[in-house]
mmCIF file of C-alpha atoms and ligand atoms in Angstrom:
data_model
loop_
_atom_site.group_PDB
_atom_site.id
_atom_site.type_symbol
_atom_site.label_atom_id
_atom_site.label_comp_id
_atom_site.label_asym_id
_atom_site.label_seq_id
_atom_site.Cartn_x
_atom_site.Cartn_y
_atom_site.Cartn_z
ATOM 1 C CA MET A 15 57.104 95.714 80.653
ATOM 2 C CA LEU A 16 60.067 93.355 81.943
ATOM 3 C CA LYS A 17 60.593 93.395 85.780
ATOM 4 C CA ILE A 18 64.465 93.166 86.422
ATOM 5 C CA LEU A 19 65.825 92.977 89.715
ATOM 6 C CA PHE A 20 69.391 94.500 90.133
ATOM 7 C CA SER A 21 70.895 92.032 92.747
ATOM 8 C CA ALA A 22 74.557 93.126 93.377
ATOM 9 C CA HIS A 23 76.657 95.155 95.986
ATOM 10 C CA ARG A 24 74.578 98.466 96.522
ATOM 11 C CA ASP A 25 77.149 100.693 95.802
ATOM 12 C CA ARG A 26 76.976 99.573 92.132
ATOM 13 C CA TRP A 27 73.197 100.540 91.854
ATOM 14 C CA SER A 28 74.552 104.600 91.116
ATOM 15 C CA GLU A 29 76.705 103.267 88.460
ATOM 16 C CA TYR A 30 74.529 100.672 86.373
ATOM 17 C CA GLU A 31 71.409 102.194 86.898
ATOM 18 C CA GLN A 32 71.626 104.735 84.036
ATOM 19 C CA PRO A 33 73.477 102.491 81.602
ATOM 20 C CA LEU A 34 71.317 99.824 81.709
ATOM 21 C CA ASN A 35 68.129 101.712 81.472
ATOM 22 C CA ALA A 36 69.945 103.195 78.502
ATOM 23 C CA ALA A 37 70.785 100.033 77.243
ATOM 24 C CA PHE A 38 67.528 98.012 77.379
ATOM 25 C CA ALA A 39 65.881 101.325 75.525
ATOM 26 C CA ALA A 40 68.261 101.110 72.832
ATOM 27 C CA VAL A 41 67.103 97.646 72.228
ATOM 28 C CA GLY A 42 63.784 98.363 72.515
ATOM 29 C CA LEU A 43 62.806 96.511 75.689
ATOM 30 C CA ALA A 44 60.438 98.434 78.213
ATOM 31 C CA ALA A 45 62.018 97.357 81.335
ATOM 32 C CA ASP A 46 61.343 98.171 85.143
ATOM 33 C CA LEU A 47 64.750 98.318 86.739
ATOM 34 C CA ALA A 48 64.712 97.921 90.680
ATOM 35 C CA LEU A 49 66.763 97.246 93.471
ATOM 36 C CA ASP A 50 63.505 95.593 94.859
ATOM 37 C CA HIS A 51 60.786 93.669 93.281
ATOM 38 C CA SER A 52 58.360 91.191 94.213
ATOM 39 C CA PRO A 53 60.482 88.048 93.923
ATOM 40 C CA ASP A 54 57.573 85.893 92.205
ATOM 41 C CA GLU A 55 57.133 88.931 89.493
ATOM 42 C CA VAL A 56 61.093 89.184 88.540
ATOM 43 C CA ASP A 57 61.376 88.025 84.636
ATOM 44 C CA TYR A 58 65.518 88.520 85.109
ATOM 45 C CA ILE A 59 68.422 89.340 87.769
ATOM 46 C CA VAL A 60 71.217 91.191 87.116
ATOM 47 C CA PHE A 61 73.737 89.322 89.676
ATOM 48 C CA ALA A 62 76.767 89.823 91.188
ATOM 49 C CA PRO A 63 77.712 87.424 94.048
ATOM 50 C CA ASN A 64 78.048 90.067 96.745
ATOM 51 C CA GLY A 65 74.704 91.515 95.977
ATOM 52 C CA PRO A 66 71.374 90.328 98.402
ATOM 53 C CA VAL A 67 69.660 87.355 96.490
ATOM 54 C CA SER A 68 71.384 84.037 97.442
ATOM 55 C CA ASP A 69 68.223 81.616 97.490
ATOM 56 C CA PHE A 70 66.979 81.572 94.147
ATOM 57 C CA ARG A 71 63.605 79.657 95.070
ATOM 58 C CA PRO A 72 61.200 82.764 95.403
ATOM 59 C CA TYR A 73 62.076 84.044 91.778
ATOM 60 C CA SER A 74 59.830 81.245 90.427
ATOM 61 C CA LYS A 75 59.293 83.703 86.936
ATOM 62 C CA THR A 76 62.861 84.183 86.700
ATOM 63 C CA LYS A 77 64.169 83.338 82.835
ATOM 64 C CA ALA A 78 67.864 83.916 83.565
ATOM 65 C CA VAL A 79 70.015 85.261 85.960
ATOM 66 C CA MET A 80 73.038 87.672 84.069
ATOM 67 C CA GLY A 81 76.408 87.547 86.030
ATOM 68 C CA LEU A 82 77.915 90.984 86.007
ATOM 69 C CA TRP A 83 81.278 88.920 87.204
ATOM 70 C CA ALA A 84 83.183 86.373 84.350
ATOM 71 C CA GLY A 85 84.037 84.400 87.435
ATOM 72 C CA VAL A 86 81.283 82.188 88.772
ATOM 73 C CA GLU A 87 82.818 79.662 91.263
ATOM 74 C CA THR A 88 81.012 81.319 94.114
ATOM 75 C CA ILE A 89 77.420 80.656 92.603
ATOM 76 C CA VAL A 90 77.797 77.769 90.496
ATOM 77 C CA ASN A 91 76.944 75.158 93.414
ATOM 78 C CA ASN A 92 74.133 77.129 94.040
ATOM 79 C CA ASP A 93 71.705 74.332 94.322
ATOM 80 C CA THR A 94 68.721 76.890 94.661
ATOM 81 C CA LEU A 95 69.773 78.393 91.323
ATOM 82 C CA THR A 96 67.661 76.289 89.036
ATOM 83 C CA GLN A 97 67.535 79.166 86.316
ATOM 84 C CA PRO A 98 69.856 79.584 83.270
ATOM 85 C CA LEU A 99 73.115 81.361 84.539
ATOM 86 C CA CYS A 100 74.705 83.394 82.174
ATOM 87 C CA ARG A 101 78.648 84.802 83.137
ATOM 88 C CA LEU A 102 79.911 88.176 81.874
ATOM 89 C CA VAL A 103 81.701 88.561 78.468
ATOM 90 C CA ASP A 104 82.425 92.157 78.059
ATOM 91 C CA GLU A 105 85.115 94.009 75.429
ATOM 92 C CA SER A 106 86.044 96.250 78.560
ATOM 93 C CA LEU A 107 86.424 93.859 80.777
ATOM 94 C CA THR A 108 88.884 91.804 77.784
ATOM 95 C CA ASP A 109 90.729 95.061 77.377
ATOM 96 C CA GLY A 110 91.505 95.782 80.998
ATOM 97 C CA MET A 111 92.785 92.079 80.978
ATOM 98 C CA VAL A 112 94.814 92.273 77.936
ATOM 99 C CA GLU A 113 96.613 95.272 79.259
ATOM 100 C CA TRP A 114 97.122 93.844 82.867
ATOM 101 C CA VAL A 115 98.586 90.874 81.410
ATOM 102 C CA THR A 116 100.728 92.614 78.872
ATOM 103 C CA GLY A 117 101.827 95.065 81.233
ATOM 104 C CA HIS A 118 103.203 92.566 83.781
ATOM 105 C CA THR A 119 104.445 89.771 80.887
ATOM 106 C CA LEU A 120 106.862 93.215 79.734
ATOM 107 C CA ARG A 121 107.722 94.371 82.970
ATOM 108 C CA HIS A 122 109.282 90.379 83.846
ATOM 109 C CA HIS A 123 110.296 90.123 79.744
ATOM 110 C CA LEU A 124 112.233 93.705 79.810
ATOM 111 C CA GLY A 125 113.630 93.218 83.041
ATOM 112 C CA MET A 126 112.432 95.965 84.260
ATOM 113 C CA ASP A 127 113.056 95.668 88.042
ATOM 114 C CA THR A 128 116.752 95.525 87.817
ATOM 115 C CA HIS A 129 116.647 99.218 86.473
ATOM 116 C CA ILE A 130 113.458 100.541 88.571
ATOM 117 C CA LYS A 131 114.338 99.014 91.845
ATOM 118 C CA GLY A 132 118.376 99.132 91.248
ATOM 119 C CA GLN A 133 119.216 102.441 90.155
ATOM 120 C CA ASP A 134 122.625 103.003 92.329
ATOM 121 C CA GLY A 135 124.952 104.846 90.355
ATOM 122 C CA VAL A 136 126.617 101.567 88.606
ATOM 123 C CA TRP A 137 126.208 101.843 84.635
ATOM 124 C CA ARG A 138 125.464 98.085 83.615
ATOM 125 C CA ASP A 139 125.687 98.348 79.978
ATOM 126 C CA ASP A 140 125.374 94.131 79.652
ATOM 127 C CA SER A 141 121.903 93.523 80.581
ATOM 128 C CA PHE A 142 120.043 93.670 76.882
ATOM 129 C CA PRO A 143 116.575 91.701 77.517
ATOM 130 C CA PRO A 144 116.069 88.871 74.954
ATOM 131 C CA LEU A 145 113.779 89.621 71.974
ATOM 132 C CA ALA A 146 109.633 88.608 72.690
ATOM 133 C CA THR A 147 110.371 86.114 69.970
ATOM 134 C CA ASN A 148 112.862 84.149 71.977
ATOM 135 C CA ARG A 149 110.365 84.074 75.491
ATOM 136 C CA PRO A 150 107.873 81.396 75.021
ATOM 137 C CA VAL A 151 104.866 82.501 76.853
ATOM 138 C CA THR A 152 102.072 79.653 77.590
ATOM 139 C CA ILE A 153 98.740 80.636 78.750
ATOM 140 C CA LEU A 154 96.514 78.375 80.745
ATOM 141 C CA GLY A 155 93.136 78.894 79.942
ATOM 142 C CA ILE A 156 92.333 80.289 76.611
ATOM 143 C CA GLY A 157 88.734 81.630 76.549
ATOM 144 C CA ALA A 158 87.325 84.961 76.177
ATOM 145 C CA LEU A 159 90.396 86.231 78.240
ATOM 146 C CA GLY A 160 92.845 83.964 77.546
ATOM 147 C CA ALA A 161 92.585 83.820 73.848
ATOM 148 C CA ALA A 162 92.673 87.855 73.740
ATOM 149 C CA CYS A 163 95.919 87.998 75.857
ATOM 150 C CA GLY A 164 97.383 85.185 73.891
ATOM 151 C CA GLN A 165 96.866 87.578 70.788
ATOM 152 C CA ALA A 166 98.083 90.506 71.973
ATOM 153 C CA LEU A 167 101.480 88.931 73.085
ATOM 154 C CA ALA A 168 101.504 86.926 69.672
ATOM 155 C CA ARG A 169 101.320 90.756 68.166
ATOM 156 C CA LEU A 170 104.457 91.748 70.378
ATOM 157 C CA GLY A 171 106.351 88.827 68.953
ATOM 158 C CA PHE A 172 106.056 86.364 71.763
ATOM 159 C CA PRO A 173 105.549 82.605 71.104
ATOM 160 C CA VAL A 174 102.588 81.508 72.660
ATOM 161 C CA THR A 175 101.168 78.189 73.413
ATOM 162 C CA GLY A 176 97.746 78.260 74.656
ATOM 163 C CA TRP A 177 96.137 75.090 76.749
ATOM 164 C CA SER A 178 92.356 74.199 77.444
ATOM 165 C CA ARG A 179 89.863 71.599 78.460
ATOM 166 C CA THR A 180 88.727 71.043 74.483
ATOM 167 C CA ALA A 181 90.720 71.491 71.143
ATOM 168 C CA LYS A 182 90.644 74.606 70.120
ATOM 169 C CA SER A 183 92.017 76.629 67.238
ATOM 170 C CA VAL A 184 92.978 80.663 68.260
ATOM 171 C CA PRO A 185 95.042 82.677 65.092
ATOM 172 C CA ASP A 186 98.843 83.343 66.100
ATOM 173 C CA MET A 187 99.269 80.830 68.873
ATOM 174 C CA ARG A 188 99.893 76.863 69.470
ATOM 175 C CA CYS A 189 96.959 75.378 71.088
ATOM 176 C CA LEU A 190 97.269 72.466 73.226
ATOM 177 C CA HIS A 191 94.447 70.976 75.398
ATOM 178 C CA GLY A 192 94.272 68.019 77.738
ATOM 179 C CA GLU A 193 96.301 66.436 80.471
ATOM 180 C CA GLU A 194 99.144 65.521 78.027
ATOM 181 C CA GLY A 195 98.781 69.185 76.320
ATOM 182 C CA LEU A 196 99.273 70.312 79.562
ATOM 183 C CA ILE A 197 103.211 68.998 80.053
ATOM 184 C CA GLU A 198 103.865 70.031 76.786
ATOM 185 C CA ALA A 199 102.508 73.550 77.419
ATOM 186 C CA LEU A 200 104.781 73.924 80.603
ATOM 187 C CA THR A 201 107.723 72.212 79.415
ATOM 188 C CA ALA A 202 110.390 75.059 79.379
ATOM 189 C CA ALA A 203 107.825 77.644 79.492
ATOM 190 C CA GLU A 204 109.455 81.269 80.707
ATOM 191 C CA ILE A 205 106.338 82.643 81.077
ATOM 192 C CA VAL A 206 102.800 81.345 82.478
ATOM 193 C CA ILE A 207 99.529 83.315 82.810
ATOM 194 C CA LEU A 208 97.089 81.583 84.344
ATOM 195 C CA LEU A 209 93.325 82.467 82.824
ATOM 196 C CA LEU A 210 91.533 79.078 84.106
ATOM 197 C CA PRO A 211 88.031 79.207 85.998
ATOM 198 C CA GLN A 212 88.063 78.139 88.950
ATOM 199 C CA THR A 213 87.034 74.531 89.176
ATOM 200 C CA PRO A 214 87.983 71.109 91.077
ATOM 201 C CA GLU A 215 89.687 70.165 87.751
ATOM 202 C CA THR A 216 91.692 73.431 87.891
ATOM 203 C CA THR A 217 92.607 73.795 91.716
ATOM 204 C CA GLY A 218 96.203 73.403 92.299
ATOM 205 C CA ILE A 219 97.129 73.105 88.482
ATOM 206 C CA LEU A 220 100.433 74.672 89.177
ATOM 207 C CA ASN A 221 101.829 72.326 91.689
ATOM 208 C CA GLU A 222 105.432 71.070 92.686
ATOM 209 C CA LYS A 223 105.150 68.639 89.618
ATOM 210 C CA THR A 224 103.652 71.494 87.156
ATOM 211 C CA PHE A 225 106.399 73.791 88.857
ATOM 212 C CA SER A 226 109.308 71.380 87.978
ATOM 213 C CA LEU A 227 108.510 71.500 84.187
ATOM 214 C CA LEU A 228 109.181 75.614 83.794
ATOM 215 C CA ALA A 229 112.128 76.783 82.429
ATOM 216 C CA GLU A 230 114.683 77.683 85.273
ATOM 217 C CA GLY A 231 113.863 80.931 86.458
ATOM 218 C CA ALA A 232 110.259 81.236 84.812
ATOM 219 C CA PHE A 233 107.475 84.088 85.713
ATOM 220 C CA ILE A 234 104.079 83.399 87.045
ATOM 221 C CA ILE A 235 101.279 85.992 86.038
ATOM 222 C CA ASN A 236 97.939 84.704 87.754
ATOM 223 C CA PRO A 237 94.774 87.048 87.330
ATOM 224 C CA GLY A 238 92.900 83.573 87.054
ATOM 225 C CA ARG A 239 91.744 82.569 90.590
ATOM 226 C CA GLY A 240 94.235 81.886 93.694
ATOM 227 C CA PRO A 241 93.369 78.331 94.061
ATOM 228 C CA LEU A 242 94.977 77.406 90.661
ATOM 229 C CA ILE A 243 98.127 77.952 92.290
ATOM 230 C CA ASP A 244 99.360 75.452 95.469
ATOM 231 C CA ASP A 245 100.863 78.583 97.800
ATOM 232 C CA SER A 246 103.503 76.256 99.573
ATOM 233 C CA ALA A 247 104.604 74.979 96.049
ATOM 234 C CA LEU A 248 105.201 78.398 94.719
ATOM 235 C CA LEU A 249 106.931 79.422 97.798
ATOM 236 C CA ALA A 250 109.246 76.497 97.604
ATOM 237 C CA ALA A 251 109.650 77.359 93.588
ATOM 238 C CA LEU A 252 110.688 80.899 94.324
ATOM 239 C CA ASP A 253 113.080 79.793 96.938
ATOM 240 C CA ARG A 254 115.178 77.204 94.750
ATOM 241 C CA GLY A 255 114.536 79.604 91.582
ATOM 242 C CA GLN A 256 112.849 77.909 89.624
ATOM 243 C CA VAL A 257 110.898 80.315 89.685
ATOM 244 C CA ALA A 258 112.013 83.832 89.649
ATOM 245 C CA HIS A 259 109.115 86.005 90.326
ATOM 246 C CA ALA A 260 105.258 85.893 90.755
ATOM 247 C CA THR A 261 103.146 88.589 90.092
ATOM 248 C CA LEU A 262 99.526 87.669 91.823
ATOM 249 C CA ASP A 263 96.394 89.487 91.441
ATOM 250 C CA VAL A 264 94.151 86.601 92.988
ATOM 251 C CA PHE A 265 94.334 84.664 96.076
ATOM 252 C CA ARG A 266 92.890 81.671 98.116
ATOM 253 C CA THR A 267 91.983 84.164 100.774
ATOM 254 C CA GLU A 268 90.835 87.884 99.592
ATOM 255 C CA PRO A 269 91.615 90.476 101.008
ATOM 256 C CA LEU A 270 95.098 88.531 101.259
ATOM 257 C CA PRO A 271 95.697 88.449 105.079
ATOM 258 C CA PRO A 272 98.260 90.899 106.344
ATOM 259 C CA ASP A 273 100.927 88.356 107.635
ATOM 260 C CA HIS A 274 100.327 86.143 104.230
ATOM 261 C CA PRO A 275 104.184 85.295 103.358
ATOM 262 C CA PHE A 276 103.454 86.836 99.598
ATOM 263 C CA TRP A 277 102.993 90.612 100.930
ATOM 264 C CA SER A 278 106.919 90.152 102.145
ATOM 265 C CA HIS A 279 108.370 88.002 99.743
ATOM 266 C CA PRO A 280 111.065 89.782 97.608
ATOM 267 C CA LYS A 281 110.057 87.294 94.300
ATOM 268 C CA VAL A 282 106.272 88.297 94.503
ATOM 269 C CA THR A 283 104.001 91.257 93.538
ATOM 270 C CA VAL A 284 100.703 91.562 94.996
ATOM 271 C CA THR A 285 98.144 93.318 93.165
ATOM 272 C CA PRO A 286 94.712 93.377 94.916
ATOM 273 C CA HIS A 287 92.285 91.858 92.417
ATOM 274 C CA ILE A 288 92.478 94.695 90.218
ATOM 275 C CA ALA A 289 94.125 92.773 86.950
ATOM 276 C CA SER A 290 90.289 93.817 85.523
ATOM 277 C CA THR A 291 86.897 94.908 86.018
ATOM 278 C CA THR A 292 83.594 94.811 84.710
ATOM 279 C CA ARG A 293 82.644 98.532 83.446
ATOM 280 C CA PRO A 294 79.194 99.731 83.678
ATOM 281 C CA GLU A 295 78.637 101.231 79.722
ATOM 282 C CA THR A 296 79.725 98.011 78.261
ATOM 283 C CA ALA A 297 77.968 95.507 80.396
ATOM 284 C CA ALA A 298 74.828 97.046 80.386
ATOM 285 C CA LYS A 299 74.758 96.473 76.706
ATOM 286 C CA VAL A 300 76.170 92.687 76.662
ATOM 287 C CA ILE A 301 73.099 92.145 79.175
ATOM 288 C CA ALA A 302 70.268 93.728 77.273
ATOM 289 C CA GLU A 303 71.177 91.926 74.327
ATOM 290 C CA ASN A 304 71.417 88.923 76.035
ATOM 291 C CA ILE A 305 67.824 89.435 77.649
ATOM 292 C CA LEU A 306 66.793 90.903 74.070
ATOM 293 C CA ARG A 307 67.776 87.238 72.746
ATOM 294 C CA GLY A 308 66.071 85.559 75.618
ATOM 295 C CA GLU A 309 62.594 87.668 74.720
ATOM 296 C CA ARG A 310 63.260 86.548 71.251
ATOM 297 C CA GLY A 311 63.283 83.056 72.040
ATOM 298 C CA GLU A 312 66.723 82.608 71.231
ATOM 299 C CA PRO A 313 69.530 81.085 72.999
ATOM 300 C CA PHE A 314 71.503 83.037 75.450
ATOM 301 C CA LYS A 315 74.814 83.769 75.109
ATOM 302 C CA TYR A 316 77.845 82.853 77.527
ATOM 303 C CA LEU A 317 75.493 80.231 79.503
ATOM 304 C CA VAL A 318 77.504 78.862 82.512
ATOM 305 C CA ASP A 319 77.298 74.827 82.067
ATOM 306 C CA ARG A 320 76.889 74.112 85.720
ATOM 307 C CA ALA A 321 78.443 70.503 85.601
ATOM 308 C CA ARG A 322 81.937 71.573 84.080
ATOM 309 C CA GLY A 323 81.843 74.238 86.415
ATOM 310 C CA TYR A 324 82.420 77.372 84.231
HETATM 311 P P1 NDP B 425 85.938 81.341 79.671
HETATM 312 O O1 NDP B 425 85.073 80.370 80.174
HETATM 313 O O2 NDP B 425 85.561 82.056 78.179
HETATM 314 O O3 NDP B 425 87.649 80.527 79.586
HETATM 315 C C1 NDP B 425 87.904 79.677 80.181
HETATM 316 C C2 NDP B 425 89.191 78.487 79.592
HETATM 317 O O4 NDP B 425 89.836 77.733 80.585
HETATM 318 C C3 NDP B 425 88.623 77.738 78.587
HETATM 319 O O5 NDP B 425 89.713 77.836 77.422
HETATM 320 C C4 NDP B 425 88.402 76.625 79.195
HETATM 321 O O6 NDP B 425 88.431 75.520 78.506
HETATM 322 C C5 NDP B 425 89.695 76.630 79.980
HETATM 323 N N1 NDP B 425 89.366 75.512 80.827
HETATM 324 C C6 NDP B 425 88.401 75.233 82.350
HETATM 325 N N2 NDP B 425 88.847 73.964 82.716
HETATM 326 C C7 NDP B 425 89.493 73.525 82.282
HETATM 327 C C8 NDP B 425 90.640 72.330 82.353
HETATM 328 N N3 NDP B 425 90.016 71.436 83.392
HETATM 329 N N4 NDP B 425 91.488 71.919 81.688
HETATM 330 C C9 NDP B 425 92.178 72.816 80.608
HETATM 331 N N5 NDP B 425 90.980 74.329 80.357
HETATM 332 C C10 NDP B 425 90.153 74.406 81.269
HETATM 333 O O7 NDP B 425 86.765 82.561 81.128
HETATM 334 P P2 NDP B 425 87.183 83.916 80.674
HETATM 335 O O8 NDP B 425 88.081 83.539 79.650
HETATM 336 O O9 NDP B 425 86.228 85.023 80.261
HETATM 337 O O10 NDP B 425 87.765 84.209 82.273
HETATM 338 C C11 NDP B 425 88.851 83.224 83.011
HETATM 339 C C12 NDP B 425 88.935 83.458 84.296
HETATM 340 O O11 NDP B 425 89.598 84.924 84.578
HETATM 341 C C13 NDP B 425 87.387 83.620 85.068
HETATM 342 O O12 NDP B 425 86.820 82.352 85.475
HETATM 343 C C14 NDP B 425 87.776 84.390 86.267
HETATM 344 O O13 NDP B 425 88.701 83.249 87.498
HETATM 345 C C15 NDP B 425 89.126 84.973 86.099
HETATM 346 N N6 NDP B 425 89.086 86.354 85.913
HETATM 347 C C16 NDP B 425 89.698 87.685 86.876
HETATM 348 C C17 NDP B 425 89.712 88.900 86.742
HETATM 349 C C18 NDP B 425 90.426 89.531 87.613
HETATM 350 O O14 NDP B 425 90.478 91.081 87.682
HETATM 351 N N7 NDP B 425 91.582 88.848 88.448
HETATM 352 C C19 NDP B 425 88.859 89.607 86.134
HETATM 353 C C20 NDP B 425 87.870 88.620 85.191
HETATM 354 C C21 NDP B 425 88.169 87.183 85.128
HETATM 355 P P3 NDP B 425 87.395 75.269 77.017
HETATM 356 O O15 NDP B 425 88.081 76.757 76.198
HETATM 357 O O16 NDP B 425 87.894 74.110 76.283
HETATM 358 O O17 NDP B 425 85.611 75.492 77.525
#
């Protein structure tokens, strides 16, 4: 019987207990899932950074830590964690992100605000939006989420450029990588979507220099992580019109402080880190199947490279 510790926010236990037990049973694993186990007896930890465990040293027998989140920046530098760490790649998390990114992209592409916010009795029939085929979109980060978003936008007709650290090939989009690739990816981009992890290399990737590469009046959509953007450079780019609007779901400080200029800036949309979320039914299956892999001696999926930071 595997001892599995659930170490996430206590409120999530009631949502996860049944789906996780069902998923373990479905893959044929005998599992004792609990909020408390003696640390030296725990085989696997189902983990979120807002749960009770932050010192992994007492978990001497633990074979892996199974994250419930896609982003790992708050745990990746934890020196007490010597066990393998898997992050979450989950179809519901991906689907949610694709819907959020597509919706916010279409809002800006179609100029919806003009009509929604500007409904004033004046019949303006000269504001046709361009077709998607004439609106270049760039996605920084084409992993599980970025690639899915890029492909969804490509299906709508947008010419999509994706950018990653290593050379990649994703159907229906132009793929670039590395430092030179970044300049090419951002030059003349009209909509830029950030789906990079937060690492020392990606912090501040949108800054004064990179904003200046974009098409005049570009749109920024950031569901990745707040530190990817230099906030002062964004405010300056908004004020000079280089960036027409920024839709931000993630911030350097969360919750975003009430006096932060983003809240009241007319060209900034703030959403409270809700672009997507982990859904227990699908996440439980991913975790059970990954633990089964471990028990069979197969390599874990979605292993975090601690040195790389994601
Ligand atoms: P992945 O690890 O699958 O993909 C990350 C992508 O970023 C890869 O394409 C990777 O390149 C690229 N990348 C990483 N470092 C660099 C670099 N230095 N230069 C260029 N490219 C780089 O992550 P996911 O797609 O699953 O998730 C992405 C992020 O989305 C998460 O880290 C998290 O921060 C955020 N997120 C936000 C949510 C929200 O609700 N707002 C919900 C879930 C996630 P390569 O392919 O070469 O490795």
